[in-house]
mmCIF file of C-alpha atoms in Angstrom:
data_model
loop_
_atom_site.group_PDB
_atom_site.id
_atom_site.type_symbol
_atom_site.label_atom_id
_atom_site.label_comp_id
_atom_site.label_asym_id
_atom_site.label_seq_id
_atom_site.Cartn_x
_atom_site.Cartn_y
_atom_site.Cartn_z
ATOM 1 C CA GLY A 269 -40.808 -7.943 12.598
ATOM 2 C CA GLY A 270 -42.492 -4.756 13.926
ATOM 3 C CA ARG A 271 -40.581 -4.960 17.187
ATOM 4 C CA ALA A 272 -37.234 -5.028 15.466
ATOM 5 C CA GLU A 273 -38.129 -2.191 13.104
ATOM 6 C CA ALA A 274 -39.236 -0.168 16.086
ATOM 7 C CA LEU A 275 -35.991 -0.687 17.861
ATOM 8 C CA LEU A 276 -33.995 0.154 14.787
ATOM 9 C CA ARG A 277 -35.772 3.453 14.095
ATOM 10 C CA GLY A 278 -34.425 6.397 15.999
ATOM 11 C CA SER A 279 -31.674 4.500 17.569
ATOM 12 C CA ALA A 280 -27.963 4.715 17.369
ATOM 13 C CA LEU A 281 -28.122 2.788 14.092
ATOM 14 C CA SER A 282 -29.726 5.905 12.436
ATOM 15 C CA HIS A 283 -26.244 7.355 12.556
ATOM 16 C CA LEU A 284 -24.843 4.601 10.337
ATOM 17 C CA PRO A 285 -24.911 4.552 6.533
ATOM 18 C CA GLY A 286 -28.199 3.678 4.952
ATOM 19 C CA MET A 287 -27.177 0.198 4.158
ATOM 20 C CA LEU A 288 -27.288 -0.731 7.844
ATOM 21 C CA VAL A 289 -30.597 1.102 8.585
ATOM 22 C CA ALA A 290 -32.179 -0.599 5.630
ATOM 23 C CA ALA A 291 -31.659 -4.056 7.223
ATOM 24 C CA ARG A 292 -35.131 -4.280 8.663
ATOM 25 C CA GLN A 293 -35.996 -7.622 7.008
ATOM 26 C CA PRO A 294 -33.917 -10.860 6.698
ATOM 27 C CA MET A 295 -31.868 -11.005 3.506
ATOM 28 C CA THR A 296 -33.511 -13.023 0.671
ATOM 29 C CA PRO A 297 -31.511 -15.448 -1.462
ATOM 30 C CA PHE A 298 -31.553 -12.984 -4.317
ATOM 31 C CA ARG A 299 -30.276 -10.094 -2.136
ATOM 32 C CA ARG A 300 -27.508 -12.373 -0.876
ATOM 33 C CA LEU A 301 -26.367 -13.066 -4.413
ATOM 34 C CA VAL A 302 -26.486 -9.376 -5.254
ATOM 35 C CA ALA A 303 -24.385 -8.554 -2.233
ATOM 36 C CA ILE A 304 -21.602 -11.074 -2.909
ATOM 37 C CA ALA A 305 -21.615 -10.259 -6.708
ATOM 38 C CA GLY A 306 -21.203 -6.521 -5.818
ATOM 39 C CA LEU A 307 -18.440 -7.342 -3.312
ATOM 40 C CA CYS A 308 -16.521 -9.557 -5.811
ATOM 41 C CA CYS A 309 -16.951 -7.114 -8.765
ATOM 42 C CA ALA A 310 -15.722 -4.120 -6.719
ATOM 43 C CA SER A 311 -12.758 -6.123 -5.493
ATOM 44 C CA LEU A 312 -11.736 -7.450 -8.926
ATOM 45 C CA LEU A 313 -12.350 -4.287 -10.866
ATOM 46 C CA ARG A 314 -9.303 -3.579 -13.028
ATOM 47 C CA ALA A 315 -7.297 -6.258 -11.111
ATOM 48 C CA GLN A 316 -4.527 -8.025 -13.161
ATOM 49 C CA SER A 317 -3.362 -11.539 -12.372
ATOM 50 C CA PHE A 318 0.234 -12.861 -12.782
ATOM 51 C CA VAL A 319 1.749 -16.316 -12.167
ATOM 52 C CA VAL A 320 4.951 -16.565 -10.047
ATOM 53 C CA ASP A 321 6.753 -19.943 -10.440
ATOM 54 C CA ALA A 322 10.270 -20.638 -9.190
ATOM 55 C CA ALA A 323 10.437 -23.588 -11.558
ATOM 56 C CA ASN A 324 9.400 -21.425 -14.624
ATOM 57 C CA GLY A 325 6.608 -23.744 -15.686
ATOM 58 C CA PRO A 326 3.973 -23.067 -18.245
ATOM 59 C CA GLY A 327 2.322 -19.713 -18.057
ATOM 60 C CA THR A 328 5.005 -18.186 -15.614
ATOM 61 C CA ASP A 329 5.240 -14.433 -15.563
ATOM 62 C CA PHE A 330 7.944 -14.208 -12.847
ATOM 63 C CA THR A 331 10.244 -16.742 -11.083
ATOM 64 C CA SER A 332 10.803 -14.357 -8.144
ATOM 65 C CA ILE A 333 8.174 -12.958 -5.809
ATOM 66 C CA ALA A 334 10.575 -9.989 -5.061
ATOM 67 C CA ALA A 335 10.782 -9.236 -8.847
ATOM 68 C CA ALA A 336 7.028 -9.585 -9.286
ATOM 69 C CA VAL A 337 5.972 -7.254 -6.504
ATOM 70 C CA GLN A 338 8.378 -4.593 -7.822
ATOM 71 C CA THR A 339 6.975 -4.894 -11.330
ATOM 72 C CA VAL A 340 3.310 -5.505 -11.287
ATOM 73 C CA PRO A 341 0.821 -2.628 -10.955
ATOM 74 C CA ASP A 342 -1.000 -1.477 -7.920
ATOM 75 C CA GLY A 343 -4.027 -3.777 -7.199
ATOM 76 C CA ALA A 344 -2.586 -6.880 -8.935
ATOM 77 C CA VAL A 345 -2.994 -10.441 -7.927
ATOM 78 C CA LEU A 346 0.071 -12.831 -7.742
ATOM 79 C CA ARG A 347 -0.700 -16.491 -7.839
ATOM 80 C CA ILE A 348 2.341 -18.264 -6.456
ATOM 81 C CA ARG A 349 3.207 -21.833 -7.297
ATOM 82 C CA ALA A 350 5.068 -24.194 -4.998
ATOM 83 C CA GLY A 351 8.601 -23.638 -4.558
ATOM 84 C CA ALA A 352 11.287 -21.784 -2.450
ATOM 85 C CA TYR A 353 11.456 -17.984 -2.627
ATOM 86 C CA ALA A 354 13.589 -15.132 -1.134
ATOM 87 C CA PRO A 355 11.888 -12.573 0.947
ATOM 88 C CA PHE A 356 10.324 -9.608 -0.524
ATOM 89 C CA ALA A 357 9.290 -6.012 0.121
ATOM 90 C CA ILE A 358 5.960 -4.336 -0.790
ATOM 91 C CA ALA A 359 6.037 -0.565 -0.606
ATOM 92 C CA GLY A 360 3.223 1.887 -1.630
ATOM 93 C CA LYS A 361 1.328 -0.793 -3.564
ATOM 94 C CA GLY A 362 -1.778 -2.848 -2.900
ATOM 95 C CA LEU A 363 -1.268 -6.465 -3.864
ATOM 96 C CA ARG A 364 -2.775 -9.876 -3.309
ATOM 97 C CA LEU A 365 -0.313 -12.793 -2.944
ATOM 98 C CA LEU A 366 -2.169 -16.162 -3.102
ATOM 99 C CA ALA A 367 0.085 -19.147 -2.455
ATOM 100 C CA GLU A 368 -0.364 -22.762 -3.571
ATOM 101 C CA ALA A 369 0.571 -25.574 -1.092
ATOM 102 C CA ASN A 370 4.290 -25.630 -0.267
ATOM 103 C CA VAL A 371 5.220 -22.104 -1.121
ATOM 104 C CA ARG A 372 8.203 -21.298 1.144
ATOM 105 C CA VAL A 373 9.714 -17.957 1.800
ATOM 106 C CA LEU A 374 13.166 -18.457 3.271
ATOM 107 C CA GLN A 375 14.971 -15.675 5.077
ATOM 108 C CA PRO A 376 18.777 -15.909 5.206
ATOM 109 C CA LEU A 377 20.440 -15.861 8.673
ATOM 110 C CA PHE A 378 21.460 -12.211 8.513
ATOM 111 C CA GLY A 379 19.082 -11.127 5.938
ATOM 112 C CA VAL A 380 15.724 -9.072 5.965
ATOM 113 C CA GLY A 381 12.410 -10.777 6.049
ATOM 114 C CA ILE A 382 9.132 -9.819 4.508
ATOM 115 C CA THR A 383 8.305 -6.098 4.662
ATOM 116 C CA ILE A 384 5.029 -4.178 3.936
ATOM 117 C CA SER A 385 5.070 -0.392 4.091
ATOM 118 C CA SER A 386 3.663 2.983 2.945
ATOM 119 C CA LEU A 387 0.131 1.904 1.956
ATOM 120 C CA ALA A 388 -2.463 4.618 1.097
ATOM 121 C CA ALA A 389 -5.889 4.263 2.661
ATOM 122 C CA ASN A 390 -7.410 2.758 -0.565
ATOM 123 C CA GLN A 391 -4.647 0.087 -0.848
ATOM 124 C CA THR A 392 -4.856 -3.430 0.529
ATOM 125 C CA VAL A 393 -2.162 -6.067 0.896
ATOM 126 C CA VAL A 394 -3.095 -9.738 1.260
ATOM 127 C CA LEU A 395 -0.627 -12.523 2.026
ATOM 128 C CA HIS A 396 -2.522 -15.911 1.918
ATOM 129 C CA GLY A 397 -1.067 -19.237 2.670
ATOM 130 C CA LEU A 398 2.646 -18.483 2.628
ATOM 131 C CA ARG A 399 5.038 -20.640 4.650
ATOM 132 C CA VAL A 400 7.579 -18.315 6.124
ATOM 133 C CA ALA A 401 10.798 -19.820 7.562
ATOM 134 C CA SER A 402 14.504 -19.710 7.888
ATOM 135 C CA ALA A 403 16.983 -20.701 5.069
ATOM 136 C CA ASN A 404 19.121 -22.307 7.762
ATOM 137 C CA ASN A 405 18.645 -25.560 9.494
ATOM 138 C CA THR A 406 19.120 -24.119 12.957
ATOM 139 C CA PRO A 407 16.462 -21.916 14.507
ATOM 140 C CA ALA A 408 16.909 -18.351 13.487
ATOM 141 C CA PRO A 409 14.777 -15.175 13.712
ATOM 142 C CA VAL A 410 12.416 -14.607 10.886
ATOM 143 C CA SER A 411 10.618 -11.219 10.644
ATOM 144 C CA LEU A 412 7.597 -9.896 9.036
ATOM 145 C CA THR A 413 7.469 -6.146 9.362
ATOM 146 C CA CYS A 414 4.390 -3.856 8.577
ATOM 147 C CA SER A 415 4.847 -0.074 8.798
ATOM 148 C CA ASN A 416 3.239 3.201 7.886
ATOM 149 C CA ALA A 417 0.091 1.583 6.352
ATOM 150 C CA GLN A 418 -3.158 3.478 6.184
ATOM 151 C CA GLY A 419 -4.663 0.720 4.096
ATOM 152 C CA ALA A 420 -5.628 -2.752 5.300
ATOM 153 C CA ILE A 421 -3.097 -5.545 5.700
ATOM 154 C CA VAL A 422 -4.441 -9.146 5.807
ATOM 155 C CA LEU A 423 -2.020 -11.856 6.936
ATOM 156 C CA ASP A 424 -4.212 -14.928 6.285
ATOM 157 C CA GLY A 425 -3.166 -18.544 7.076
ATOM 158 C CA LEU A 426 0.588 -17.761 7.197
ATOM 159 C CA ILE A 427 2.521 -20.860 8.252
ATOM 160 C CA PRO A 428 5.718 -20.399 10.333
ATOM 161 C CA GLY A 429 8.040 -22.998 8.801
ATOM 162 C CA GLN A 430 10.628 -25.249 10.654
ATOM 163 C CA GLY A 431 13.738 -23.633 11.708
ATOM 164 C CA GLY A 432 12.134 -20.202 11.939
ATOM 165 C CA ILE A 433 11.273 -17.982 14.966
ATOM 166 C CA LEU A 434 8.573 -15.882 13.229
ATOM 167 C CA ALA A 435 8.165 -12.361 14.668
ATOM 168 C CA LEU A 436 5.551 -9.857 13.630
ATOM 169 C CA ARG A 437 6.346 -6.176 14.136
ATOM 170 C CA ALA A 438 3.812 -3.590 13.221
ATOM 171 C CA THR A 439 4.176 0.246 13.444
ATOM 172 C CA GLY A 440 1.773 2.819 12.309
ATOM 173 C CA CYS A 441 -0.659 0.278 10.832
ATOM 174 C CA ASP A 442 -4.277 1.479 10.737
ATOM 175 C CA ARG A 443 -5.921 -1.878 9.923
ATOM 176 C CA LEU A 444 -3.923 -5.056 10.405
ATOM 177 C CA PHE A 445 -5.561 -8.551 10.397
ATOM 178 C CA VAL A 446 -3.698 -11.702 11.473
ATOM 179 C CA ARG A 447 -5.975 -14.626 10.809
ATOM 180 C CA GLY A 448 -4.839 -18.276 11.468
ATOM 181 C CA GLY A 449 -1.403 -19.596 11.992
ATOM 182 C CA VAL A 450 0.244 -21.806 14.643
ATOM 183 C CA GLY A 451 3.790 -21.201 15.562
ATOM 184 C CA TRP A 452 4.114 -17.378 15.885
ATOM 185 C CA ARG A 453 6.715 -16.492 18.414
ATOM 186 C CA THR A 454 6.246 -12.780 19.235
ATOM 187 C CA MET A 455 4.002 -9.944 18.126
ATOM 188 C CA GLU A 456 4.673 -6.211 18.586
ATOM 189 C CA PHE A 457 2.106 -3.435 17.882
ATOM 190 C CA ALA A 458 2.972 0.155 17.988
ATOM 191 C CA ASN A 459 0.679 3.046 17.127
ATOM 192 C CA SER A 460 -1.433 0.357 15.317
ATOM 193 C CA HIS A 461 -4.937 -1.064 15.248
ATOM 194 C CA ALA A 462 -4.974 -4.862 15.000
ATOM 195 C CA VAL A 463 -7.204 -7.922 15.056
ATOM 196 C CA VAL A 464 -5.652 -11.395 15.735
ATOM 197 C CA GLU A 465 -7.921 -14.370 15.236
ATOM 198 C CA ASN A 466 -7.571 -17.963 15.585
ATOM 199 C CA CYS A 467 -3.643 -17.847 16.122
ATOM 200 C CA SER A 468 -1.241 -19.372 18.444
ATOM 201 C CA VAL A 469 1.772 -17.355 19.761
ATOM 202 C CA SER A 470 4.210 -19.491 21.835
ATOM 203 C CA GLY A 471 6.703 -16.938 23.141
ATOM 204 C CA ILE A 472 10.466 -17.721 23.350
ATOM 205 C CA GLY A 473 11.588 -20.159 25.997
ATOM 206 C CA TRP A 474 14.757 -19.887 28.087
ATOM 207 C CA VAL A 475 16.168 -16.643 26.717
ATOM 208 C CA ALA A 476 18.793 -14.431 28.293
ATOM 209 C CA VAL A 477 16.180 -11.762 29.292
ATOM 210 C CA SER A 478 12.546 -12.483 29.518
ATOM 211 C CA LEU A 479 10.446 -10.261 27.182
ATOM 212 C CA PRO A 480 6.686 -9.979 26.676
ATOM 213 C CA THR A 481 5.377 -12.196 23.962
ATOM 214 C CA VAL A 482 2.849 -9.559 22.765
ATOM 215 C CA THR A 483 3.390 -5.825 23.227
ATOM 216 C CA VAL A 484 0.881 -3.139 22.330
ATOM 217 C CA ALA A 485 1.798 0.578 22.585
ATOM 218 C CA ASN A 486 -0.624 3.512 21.781
ATOM 219 C CA GLY A 487 -3.103 1.505 19.831
ATOM 220 C CA THR A 488 -5.840 -1.175 19.974
ATOM 221 C CA LEU A 489 -5.719 -4.935 19.766
ATOM 222 C CA GLN A 490 -8.660 -7.406 19.577
ATOM 223 C CA TRP A 491 -7.654 -10.836 20.543
ATOM 224 C CA VAL A 492 -10.186 -13.479 19.234
ATOM 225 C CA ASP A 493 -10.098 -17.206 19.739
ATOM 226 C CA SER A 494 -6.324 -17.251 20.083
ATOM 227 C CA THR A 495 -3.624 -18.470 22.521
ATOM 228 C CA VAL A 496 -0.527 -16.873 23.819
ATOM 229 C CA ASP A 497 2.155 -18.143 26.148
ATOM 230 C CA GLY A 498 4.859 -16.094 28.044
ATOM 231 C CA SER A 499 8.537 -16.403 27.635
ATOM 232 C CA VAL A 500 10.998 -17.609 30.340
ATOM 233 C CA ALA A 501 14.407 -16.338 31.060
ATOM 234 C CA LEU A 502 17.494 -18.520 31.774
ATOM 235 C CA ASN A 503 17.296 -17.384 35.373
ATOM 236 C CA GLY A 504 13.878 -18.809 35.741
ATOM 237 C CA THR A 505 12.116 -15.380 35.657
ATOM 238 C CA SER A 506 9.248 -14.139 33.491
ATOM 239 C CA VAL A 507 7.509 -10.919 32.711
ATOM 240 C CA ALA A 508 3.971 -10.326 31.786
ATOM 241 C CA THR A 509 2.836 -12.356 28.564
ATOM 242 C CA ILE A 510 0.951 -9.294 27.147
ATOM 243 C CA GLN A 511 2.368 -5.830 27.887
ATOM 244 C CA LEU A 512 0.373 -2.674 27.310
ATOM 245 C CA GLN A 513 1.399 0.953 27.088
ATOM 246 C CA GLN A 514 -1.517 3.247 26.879
ATOM 247 C CA ALA A 515 -3.304 0.641 24.809
ATOM 248 C CA ASP A 516 -6.736 -0.923 24.400
ATOM 249 C CA LEU A 517 -7.018 -4.702 24.628
ATOM 250 C CA ARG A 518 -10.150 -6.612 24.079
ATOM 251 C CA LEU A 519 -10.149 -10.415 24.708
ATOM 252 C CA LEU A 520 -12.892 -12.204 22.993
ATOM 253 C CA GLY A 521 -14.140 -15.884 22.656
ATOM 254 C CA SER A 522 -12.175 -18.749 23.894
ATOM 255 C CA SER A 523 -8.808 -17.000 23.967
ATOM 256 C CA LEU A 524 -6.187 -18.242 26.283
ATOM 257 C CA VAL A 525 -3.357 -16.176 27.859
ATOM 258 C CA ARG A 526 -0.775 -18.038 29.994
ATOM 259 C CA ASN A 527 2.336 -17.189 31.986
ATOM 260 C CA ALA A 528 4.208 -19.832 33.967
ATOM 261 C CA LEU A 529 6.104 -17.736 36.329
ATOM 262 C CA GLY A 530 5.286 -14.032 36.128
ATOM 263 C CA PRO A 531 2.889 -12.239 38.576
ATOM 264 C CA PHE A 532 0.505 -11.337 35.802
ATOM 265 C CA CYS A 533 -0.567 -12.433 32.403
ATOM 266 C CA ILE A 534 -1.351 -8.922 31.312
ATOM 267 C CA ALA A 535 0.249 -5.745 32.707
ATOM 268 C CA GLY A 536 1.093 -2.145 31.818
ATOM 269 C CA SER A 537 -1.274 0.855 31.225
ATOM 270 C CA GLY A 538 -4.385 1.311 29.274
ATOM 271 C CA ARG A 539 -7.740 -0.582 29.151
ATOM 272 C CA VAL A 540 -8.601 -4.319 29.222
ATOM 273 C CA ARG A 541 -11.908 -5.808 28.548
ATOM 274 C CA LEU A 542 -12.633 -9.460 28.500
ATOM 275 C CA ASP A 543 -15.589 -11.755 27.819
ATOM 276 C CA PRO A 544 -16.545 -13.886 30.785
ATOM 277 C CA ALA A 545 -16.008 -16.969 28.710
ATOM 278 C CA VAL A 546 -12.456 -15.908 28.077
ATOM 279 C CA ARG A 547 -9.802 -18.175 30.005
ATOM 280 C CA VAL A 548 -7.058 -15.969 31.298
ATOM 281 C CA THR A 549 -4.828 -18.371 33.266
ATOM 282 C CA LEU A 550 -1.622 -18.458 35.228
ATOM 283 C CA LEU A 551 -0.043 -21.882 35.435
ATOM 284 C CA ASN A 552 0.873 -21.186 39.082
ATOM 285 C CA GLY A 553 -2.656 -20.982 40.046
ATOM 286 C CA GLY A 554 -4.010 -17.451 39.342
ATOM 287 C CA SER A 555 -6.853 -17.209 36.730
ATOM 288 C CA GLY A 556 -9.369 -14.833 35.364
ATOM 289 C CA VAL A 557 -9.231 -11.149 36.405
ATOM 290 C CA GLY A 558 -6.668 -12.144 39.136
ATOM 291 C CA ALA A 559 -4.189 -12.723 36.291
ATOM 292 C CA ILE A 560 -4.357 -9.258 35.161
ATOM 293 C CA ASP A 561 -2.558 -6.352 36.855
ATOM 294 C CA PRO A 562 -5.340 -4.747 38.942
ATOM 295 C CA ALA A 563 -3.946 -1.236 37.965
ATOM 296 C CA LEU A 564 -5.532 -1.947 34.694
ATOM 297 C CA ALA A 565 -9.033 -2.205 36.240
ATOM 298 C CA PRO A 566 -10.076 -4.896 33.781
ATOM 299 C CA LEU A 567 -13.716 -4.995 32.752
ATOM 300 C CA VAL A 568 -15.507 -8.350 32.469
ATOM 301 C CA LYS A 569 -18.457 -8.059 30.197
ATOM 302 C CA GLN A 570 -20.102 -10.381 27.620
ATOM 303 C CA MET A 571 -19.416 -8.880 24.148
ATOM 304 C CA PRO A 572 -20.480 -10.008 20.648
ATOM 305 C CA VAL A 573 -17.916 -12.353 19.065
ATOM 306 C CA LEU A 574 -17.963 -12.893 15.373
ATOM 307 C CA THR A 575 -15.963 -15.622 13.432
ATOM 308 C CA THR A 576 -16.158 -16.530 9.681
ATOM 309 C CA ALA A 577 -15.538 -19.510 7.523
ATOM 310 C CA VAL A 578 -15.096 -20.197 3.856
ATOM 311 C CA THR A 579 -15.872 -23.197 1.742
ATOM 312 C CA ALA A 580 -15.838 -23.786 -2.039
ATOM 313 C CA ALA A 581 -19.617 -22.960 -2.178
ATOM 314 C CA SER A 582 -20.160 -20.299 0.509
ATOM 315 C CA ALA A 583 -18.856 -17.837 2.980
ATOM 316 C CA SER A 584 -20.468 -17.541 6.418
ATOM 317 C CA ALA A 585 -20.232 -15.791 9.613
ATOM 318 C CA SER A 586 -21.144 -16.883 13.177
ATOM 319 C CA LEU A 587 -22.130 -14.524 15.927
ATOM 320 C CA VAL A 588 -22.199 -15.309 19.663
ATOM 321 C CA GLY A 589 -23.393 -12.865 22.264
ATOM 322 C CA ARG A 590 -25.907 -12.205 25.055
ATOM 323 C CA ALA A 591 -29.150 -14.262 24.619
ATOM 324 C CA GLY A 592 -32.065 -12.043 23.828
ATOM 325 C CA ASP A 593 -30.030 -9.253 22.105
ATOM 326 C CA LEU A 594 -31.045 -7.908 18.744
ATOM 327 C CA ALA A 595 -28.287 -8.569 16.262
ATOM 328 C CA LEU A 596 -27.372 -7.306 12.784
ATOM 329 C CA VAL A 597 -24.636 -8.728 10.601
ATOM 330 C CA THR A 598 -23.155 -7.049 7.607
ATOM 331 C CA VAL A 599 -20.562 -8.001 4.990
ATOM 332 C CA SER A 600 -18.317 -5.708 3.008
ATOM 333 C CA LEU A 601 -14.680 -5.004 1.948
ATOM 334 C CA PRO A 602 -12.278 -3.614 4.550
ATOM 335 C CA GLY A 603 -12.651 0.065 4.916
ATOM 336 C CA PRO A 604 -11.410 2.975 7.004
ATOM 337 C CA ARG A 605 -12.246 2.558 10.680
ATOM 338 C CA LEU A 606 -15.479 4.390 11.310
ATOM 339 C CA ALA A 607 -16.581 5.951 14.710
ATOM 340 C CA VAL A 608 -20.354 6.113 15.183
ATOM 341 C CA ALA A 609 -22.099 8.010 18.041
ATOM 342 C CA GLY A 610 -23.493 5.540 20.684
ATOM 343 C CA PHE A 611 -20.848 2.758 19.943
ATOM 344 C CA GLN A 612 -17.745 2.260 22.030
ATOM 345 C CA ASP A 613 -15.870 0.391 19.366
ATOM 346 C CA LEU A 614 -15.174 1.198 15.615
ATOM 347 C CA PHE A 615 -16.561 -0.158 12.453
ATOM 348 C CA TRP A 616 -13.935 -1.537 9.998
ATOM 349 C CA ILE A 617 -16.150 -1.791 6.939
ATOM 350 C CA ASP A 618 -16.195 -0.075 3.544
ATOM 351 C CA THR A 619 -19.608 1.521 3.519
ATOM 352 C CA SER A 620 -19.461 2.001 -0.220
ATOM 353 C CA VAL A 621 -19.318 -1.773 -0.871
ATOM 354 C CA ALA A 622 -21.459 -3.296 1.846
ATOM 355 C CA GLY A 623 -24.678 -4.960 2.353
ATOM 356 C CA PRO A 624 -26.654 -6.355 5.422
ATOM 357 C CA LEU A 625 -26.892 -10.074 5.643
ATOM 358 C CA THR A 626 -29.464 -10.698 8.219
ATOM 359 C CA PHE A 627 -30.691 -9.700 11.633
ATOM 360 C CA GLY A 628 -32.669 -11.306 14.447
ATOM 361 C CA VAL A 629 -32.473 -12.156 18.101
ATOM 362 C CA LEU A 630 -29.475 -13.954 19.630
ATOM 363 C CA GLY A 631 -30.173 -17.287 21.346
ATOM 364 C CA SER A 632 -28.221 -19.953 23.074
ATOM 365 C CA THR A 633 -26.662 -21.107 19.827
ATOM 366 C CA PRO A 634 -24.399 -19.193 17.376
ATOM 367 C CA PHE A 635 -26.387 -16.738 15.126
ATOM 368 C CA PRO A 636 -25.572 -17.563 11.487
ATOM 369 C CA ALA A 637 -25.222 -15.459 8.341
ATOM 370 C CA ALA A 638 -24.194 -16.996 5.042
ATOM 371 C CA LEU A 639 -23.598 -15.974 1.441
ATOM 372 C CA PRO A 640 -23.375 -18.437 -1.524
ATOM 373 C CA LEU A 641 -20.334 -17.812 -3.732
ATOM 374 C CA PRO A 642 -20.794 -17.234 -7.439
ATOM 375 C CA PRO A 643 -18.962 -19.674 -9.883
ATOM 376 C CA GLY A 644 -15.708 -18.810 -11.343
ATOM 377 C CA ARG A 645 -12.437 -17.369 -10.049
ATOM 378 C CA LEU A 646 -12.145 -15.517 -6.762
ATOM 379 C CA ASP A 647 -8.787 -13.797 -6.678
ATOM 380 C CA GLY A 648 -8.265 -13.145 -3.010
ATOM 381 C CA VAL A 649 -11.437 -11.083 -2.430
ATOM 382 C CA ARG A 650 -11.360 -9.781 1.237
ATOM 383 C CA ALA A 651 -14.789 -10.336 2.775
ATOM 384 C CA MET A 652 -15.200 -8.511 5.957
ATOM 385 C CA TRP A 653 -17.901 -9.173 8.543
ATOM 386 C CA GLN A 654 -18.967 -7.090 11.523
ATOM 387 C CA ALA A 655 -22.047 -7.130 13.643
ATOM 388 C CA VAL A 656 -23.860 -4.808 16.131
ATOM 389 C CA THR A 657 -26.075 -5.943 18.996
ATOM 390 C CA TRP A 658 -28.621 -4.108 21.168
ATOM 391 C CA ASP A 659 -30.290 -5.071 24.503
ATOM 392 C CA GLN A 660 -33.294 -3.533 26.269
ATOM 393 C CA ALA A 661 -31.017 -1.514 28.485
ATOM 394 C CA ALA A 662 -30.035 0.381 25.282
ATOM 395 C CA ASP A 663 -26.556 -1.147 25.352
ATOM 396 C CA TRP A 664 -25.232 -1.026 21.809
ATOM 397 C CA GLN A 665 -22.149 -3.107 21.136
ATOM 398 C CA VAL A 666 -19.918 -3.657 18.010
ATOM 399 C CA SER A 667 -18.447 -7.048 17.407
ATOM 400 C CA ASN A 668 -14.752 -7.610 16.441
ATOM 401 C CA PRO A 669 -14.232 -7.312 12.649
ATOM 402 C CA SER A 670 -13.541 -10.654 10.989
ATOM 403 C CA VAL A 671 -12.019 -10.954 7.495
ATOM 404 C CA ALA A 672 -11.601 -13.995 5.288
ATOM 405 C CA VAL A 673 -9.874 -14.277 1.941
ATOM 406 C CA LEU A 674 -12.046 -15.821 -0.888
ATOM 407 C CA ASN A 675 -9.673 -17.620 -3.087
ATOM 408 C CA ARG A 676 -10.583 -19.888 -5.948
ATOM 409 C CA PRO A 677 -8.258 -20.470 -8.956
#
């Protein structure tokens, strides 16, 4: 009402694009439909769709993912049918790879895994639902490498398959999203900005030399509702589970970081912020801030946490934060990271294709925002949510960005 409008007027939000400032009233059902229709139309404009089927069934355009990604035009959609496929490389091209159930990408023992590289700022790569595994029966390293990408990379619901030790390596990636997936072994981020949501990273047990499970160098990592365990060397020693090098780490939601033997769960140089609800635990008894190298001077502060969900009929977001804060939730396509005066963290939204969903006052239960999905196909539309909150002490905060892939054949 009038109080919310007064708070918005003349505030730090006045520096944001008009689509945020205009959100002075809750979104009507009509405006919700207009927002999602605009989101879908912008995403699908000029997109071509192709079918990849190893069995060469009816309607097949390619029998190999590798051949398809080399041939199809920038912005194309690949719908991949069940079967076994060789690894592939995407370079300088935005693509959406949408897998049916039981699509397996099998890496040879001494081969190269999936690589994504050289994306321009306006290009996006989406990998949705792939099972990534070793072609050998015995456990073998399987790699997914992302490099030199100014555009967004969305790794959504990837499944590490049996016999694989799936490692993610990101170098020079401006916007990397890893959403969902149980069975990751290691993650490395260098000169990158990444969000990991609803994932499990197990580390590598009983190796010759203990290594961090997650490393972040000269970049930022937002760790949301995810679990990570440290590795253990054959001599019974362990290093920090997450190692920072001049990096910014934000731990949000019900994340869990464990280390069975090492002195700290998190060590190195940079900045660490964690929500009070985060469980940062050492199995040998340490917990909370005590599990973090004190040289990092960790900051404990309640921060807004945004999570998303998609059903056949709707896409929704759920925001949790400090009770009493004013909150605004918006949806868009992924966009260049945007710094706004008055906000410590960046926005990850495309301001040319965005619309406010709703705003109100946070309470003791999650604050919802939802959009009904239009009928028909949704070829991997990337729906990006982000929120801002404000309290009476003029503390403006930006939530983590949360992205979901809208996929309907």
